[in-house]
CSV table of C-alpha atoms in Angstrom, one decimal:
chain,number,residue,atom,x,y,z
A,1,MET,CA,-104.2,9.1,73.3
A,2,GLU,CA,-102.0,6.2,73.8
A,3,LYS,CA,-102.3,5.4,70.2
A,4,ASN,CA,-101.1,8.6,69.0
A,5,GLN,CA,-97.9,8.5,71.2
A,6,LYS,CA,-97.0,5.2,69.8
A,7,GLU,CA,-97.4,6.3,66.2
A,8,GLN,CA,-94.9,9.3,67.0
A,9,VAL,CA,-92.4,7.0,68.5
A,10,ASP,CA,-92.5,4.7,65.5
A,11,LYS,CA,-92.0,7.8,63.2
A,12,LYS,CA,-88.8,8.8,65.0
A,13,LYS,CA,-87.3,5.4,64.8
A,14,THR,CA,-87.8,5.4,61.0
A,15,SER,CA,-86.4,8.9,60.4
A,16,GLY,CA,-83.1,7.9,62.2
A,17,THR,CA,-82.1,5.1,59.9
A,18,PRO,CA,-79.5,6.4,57.2
A,19,GLU,CA,-80.3,5.8,53.5
A,20,LYS,CA,-78.0,3.6,51.4
A,21,THR,CA,-77.3,3.9,47.4
A,22,SER,CA,-78.6,1.2,45.2
A,23,ALA,CA,-75.0,-0.6,45.1
A,24,GLY,CA,-75.0,-0.7,48.9
A,25,LYS,CA,-71.9,1.8,49.2
A,26,PRO,CA,-72.0,5.4,50.0
A,27,GLU,CA,-71.4,7.9,47.1
A,28,GLU,CA,-68.2,9.2,48.8
A,29,THR,CA,-66.5,6.0,48.1
A,30,SER,CA,-66.8,6.4,44.3
A,31,LYS,CA,-65.5,9.9,44.4
A,32,ALA,CA,-62.4,8.8,46.4
A,33,GLU,CA,-61.6,6.1,43.8
A,34,LYS,CA,-61.9,8.5,40.9
A,35,ALA,CA,-59.4,10.9,42.7
A,36,CYS,CA,-56.8,8.1,43.5
A,37,ALA,CA,-57.0,7.0,39.8
A,38,GLY,CA,-56.2,10.6,38.7
A,39,GLU,CA,-53.3,11.0,41.0
A,40,THR,CA,-51.8,7.7,39.5
A,41,ALA,CA,-51.9,8.8,36.0
A,42,ALA,CA,-50.4,12.2,37.0
A,43,ALA,CA,-47.5,10.3,38.8
A,44,GLU,CA,-47.0,8.1,35.7
A,45,ASN,CA,-46.8,11.1,33.2
A,46,PRO,CA,-45.8,14.2,35.2
A,47,ALA,CA,-46.9,17.5,33.6
A,48,GLY,CA,-44.2,19.2,31.3
A,49,GLN,CA,-42.2,16.1,30.7
A,50,GLU,CA,-42.1,14.4,27.0
A,51,LYS,CA,-42.4,10.5,26.9
A,52,PRO,CA,-39.0,8.9,26.0
A,53,LYS,CA,-38.7,7.6,22.6
A,54,ASP,CA,-39.4,4.1,21.8
A,55,ASP,CA,-36.5,1.7,22.3
A,56,ALA,CA,-36.7,0.2,18.9
A,57,GLN,CA,-36.8,3.6,17.1
A,58,ALA,CA,-33.7,4.7,19.3
A,59,GLN,CA,-31.8,1.6,18.2
A,60,LEU,CA,-32.6,2.1,14.6
A,61,GLU,CA,-31.4,5.8,14.7
A,62,GLN,CA,-28.2,4.7,16.3
A,63,ALA,CA,-27.6,1.8,13.7
A,64,GLN,CA,-28.2,4.4,10.8
A,65,GLU,CA,-25.7,6.8,12.3
A,66,GLU,CA,-23.1,4.0,12.8
A,67,LEU,CA,-23.8,3.0,9.1
A,68,LYS,CA,-23.1,6.5,8.0
A,69,LYS,CA,-19.8,6.6,9.8
A,70,GLN,CA,-18.6,3.3,8.2
A,71,LYS,CA,-19.6,4.5,4.7
A,72,GLU,CA,-17.6,7.7,5.2
A,73,LEU,CA,-14.7,5.6,6.4
A,74,LEU,CA,-14.8,3.3,3.5
A,75,LEU,CA,-14.9,6.1,1.0
A,76,ARG,CA,-11.9,7.6,2.7
A,77,THR,CA,-10.1,4.4,2.7
A,78,ALA,CA,-10.8,3.7,-1.0
A,79,ALA,CA,-9.7,7.2,-2.0
A,80,GLU,CA,-6.4,6.7,0.1
A,81,TYR,CA,-5.8,3.3,-1.6
A,82,ASP,CA,-6.5,4.7,-5.0
A,83,ASN,CA,-4.1,7.6,-4.5
A,84,TYR,CA,-1.5,5.0,-3.3
A,85,ARG,CA,-1.8,2.9,-6.3
A,86,LYS,CA,-1.5,5.7,-8.7
A,87,ARG,CA,1.7,6.9,-6.9
A,88,THR,CA,3.0,3.4,-6.7
A,89,GLU,CA,2.4,3.3,-10.6
A,90,ARG,CA,4.1,6.5,-11.2
A,91,GLU,CA,7.2,5.6,-9.2
A,92,LYS,CA,7.3,2.1,-10.7
A,93,THR,CA,7.2,3.9,-14.3
A,94,ALA,CA,10.0,6.4,-13.2
A,95,VAL,CA,12.2,3.6,-11.8
A,96,TYR,CA,11.8,1.5,-15.0
A,97,ALA,CA,12.5,4.6,-17.2
A,98,ASP,CA,15.7,5.4,-15.1
A,99,ALA,CA,16.9,1.8,-15.4
A,100,THR,CA,16.3,1.9,-19.2
A,101,ALA,CA,18.0,5.1,-19.6
A,102,ALA,CA,21.1,3.8,-17.7
A,103,ALA,CA,21.2,0.7,-19.8
A,104,VAL,CA,20.9,2.6,-23.0
A,105,THR,CA,23.7,5.0,-22.0
A,106,GLU,CA,26.2,2.2,-21.7
A,107,PHE,CA,25.4,1.1,-25.3
A,108,LEU,CA,25.4,4.6,-27.0
A,109,PRO,CA,29.3,4.4,-27.6
A,110,VAL,CA,28.9,1.0,-29.2
A,111,ALA,CA,26.3,2.4,-31.5
A,112,ASP,CA,28.6,5.5,-32.1
A,113,ASN,CA,31.5,3.3,-33.3
A,114,LEU,CA,29.3,1.1,-35.5
A,115,GLU,CA,28.1,4.2,-37.2
A,116,ARG,CA,31.6,5.6,-37.7
A,117,ALA,CA,32.7,2.2,-39.1
A,118,LEU,CA,29.8,2.3,-41.6
A,119,GLU,CA,31.0,5.7,-42.7
A,120,GLN,CA,34.5,4.5,-43.7
A,121,GLN,CA,34.5,3.9,-47.4
A,122,ASP,CA,38.1,2.8,-48.0
A,123,CYS,CA,39.1,0.2,-45.4
A,124,THR,CA,40.8,-3.4,-45.9
A,125,VAL,CA,39.6,-6.4,-44.5
A,126,GLU,CA,42.0,-6.3,-41.7
A,127,ASP,CA,40.7,-2.9,-40.7
A,128,LEU,CA,37.1,-4.1,-40.8
A,129,ARG,CA,38.0,-7.1,-38.6
A,130,LYS,CA,39.9,-4.8,-36.0
A,131,GLY,CA,37.0,-2.5,-36.0
A,132,VAL,CA,34.5,-5.5,-35.3
A,133,GLU,CA,36.7,-6.7,-32.5
A,134,MET,CA,37.0,-3.2,-31.0
A,135,VAL,CA,33.2,-2.9,-31.1
A,136,GLY,CA,32.6,-6.5,-29.4
A,137,THR,CA,35.1,-5.7,-26.7
A,138,GLN,CA,33.2,-2.5,-26.0
A,139,LEU,CA,29.9,-4.3,-26.1
A,140,LYS,CA,31.2,-6.8,-23.4
A,141,GLY,CA,32.4,-3.9,-21.3
A,142,ALA,CA,28.9,-2.2,-21.5
A,143,LEU,CA,27.2,-5.4,-20.5
A,144,ALA,CA,29.6,-5.9,-17.6
A,145,LYS,CA,28.8,-2.6,-16.2
A,146,LEU,CA,25.2,-3.6,-16.0
A,147,GLY,CA,26.1,-6.7,-14.2
A,148,VAL,CA,25.6,-9.1,-17.0
A,149,THR,CA,27.9,-12.1,-17.2
A,150,GLU,CA,28.3,-14.7,-20.0
A,151,MET,CA,27.7,-18.4,-19.5
A,152,GLY,CA,28.1,-21.5,-21.7
A,153,GLU,CA,31.6,-22.7,-22.4
A,154,ALA,CA,32.8,-25.9,-24.1
A,155,GLY,CA,34.0,-28.4,-21.4
A,156,GLU,CA,31.5,-27.3,-18.8
A,157,VAL,CA,29.0,-29.8,-17.2
A,158,PHE,CA,25.5,-29.4,-18.7
A,159,ASN,CA,23.2,-27.6,-16.1
A,160,PRO,CA,19.6,-27.5,-17.4
A,161,ASP,CA,19.0,-24.3,-15.2
A,162,LEU,CA,21.6,-22.5,-17.2
A,163,HIS,CA,22.1,-24.3,-20.6
A,164,ASN,CA,19.5,-25.4,-23.2
A,165,ALA,CA,20.6,-28.7,-25.0
A,166,VAL,CA,19.7,-28.4,-28.8
A,167,SER,CA,21.4,-31.5,-29.7
A,168,HIS,CA,23.3,-34.6,-28.3
A,169,VAL,CA,26.5,-36.3,-29.7
A,170,GLU,CA,28.5,-39.5,-29.0
A,171,ASP,CA,31.9,-38.4,-28.1
A,172,GLU,CA,34.4,-40.7,-26.4
A,173,ASN,CA,36.8,-38.0,-25.7
A,174,ALA,CA,34.5,-35.8,-23.8
A,175,GLY,CA,32.8,-36.9,-20.5
A,176,GLU,CA,29.2,-37.7,-20.2
A,177,ASN,CA,26.9,-34.9,-20.0
A,178,THR,CA,29.6,-32.4,-21.0
A,179,ILE,CA,29.2,-29.6,-23.3
A,180,VAL,CA,30.9,-30.2,-26.6
A,181,GLN,CA,29.8,-27.2,-28.6
A,182,VAL,CA,28.3,-23.6,-27.9
A,183,PHE,CA,25.9,-22.5,-30.5
A,184,GLN,CA,24.8,-19.4,-28.6
A,185,LYS,CA,26.2,-17.9,-25.2
A,186,GLY,CA,23.9,-17.3,-22.5
A,187,TYR,CA,23.8,-14.4,-20.1
A,188,LYS,CA,22.7,-13.7,-16.5
A,189,ILE,CA,22.3,-10.8,-13.9
A,190,GLY,CA,23.4,-12.3,-10.6
A,191,ASP,CA,21.5,-15.4,-10.2
A,192,LYS,CA,18.8,-14.5,-12.6
A,193,VAL,CA,19.1,-16.1,-16.1
A,194,VAL,CA,18.4,-13.6,-19.0
A,195,ARG,CA,19.0,-16.1,-21.7
A,196,HIS,CA,19.9,-19.9,-21.6
A,197,ALA,CA,23.0,-20.9,-23.5
A,198,MET,CA,22.3,-23.1,-26.5
A,199,VAL,CA,24.8,-26.1,-26.5
A,200,GLN,CA,25.5,-29.5,-27.8
A,201,VAL,CA,25.9,-32.1,-25.2
A,202,ALA,CA,27.8,-35.4,-25.1
A,203,ASN,CA,26.1,-38.6,-24.1
């Protein structure tokens, strides 16, 4: 009888010890870790929100948009410059045409008198001389109206900026570097030389 009681006590002690998993941890620990990992993933990517675009892609799109704007600006600038160039060319042509017309207008009376002189059939040498003198005076008046002045007179000091020395001569009566003879008069408008005077200069 004592032996049976001892066996019953040993069975009670054995049945009261909790069983462990093969890893040495309760099964509840693994479930808790899985639940925590799920909450972390949900916090990183909340439901209903899209992920932001990649930084490199966003920078590329921004650069392409800026490039497009710069191309449009370049095209507008090129078109404006082309219009400005064409307008300037038209204005330049118009100014040149107006200046030419003004110059020609001054010489038309001279041309008219020459034509009348050629139409005269019976005229003396003296009449012809007077007619040429009149046309010459009229021509000089037309040049003066345009601001053209003559240059190159005998006795003037030679100036290479105004005169072209085509020959030199020894002349004791003339001073050194003095114009002795004028072969062709020069002309200028203001300070601009239109044509140098062709002269002979004394050494």
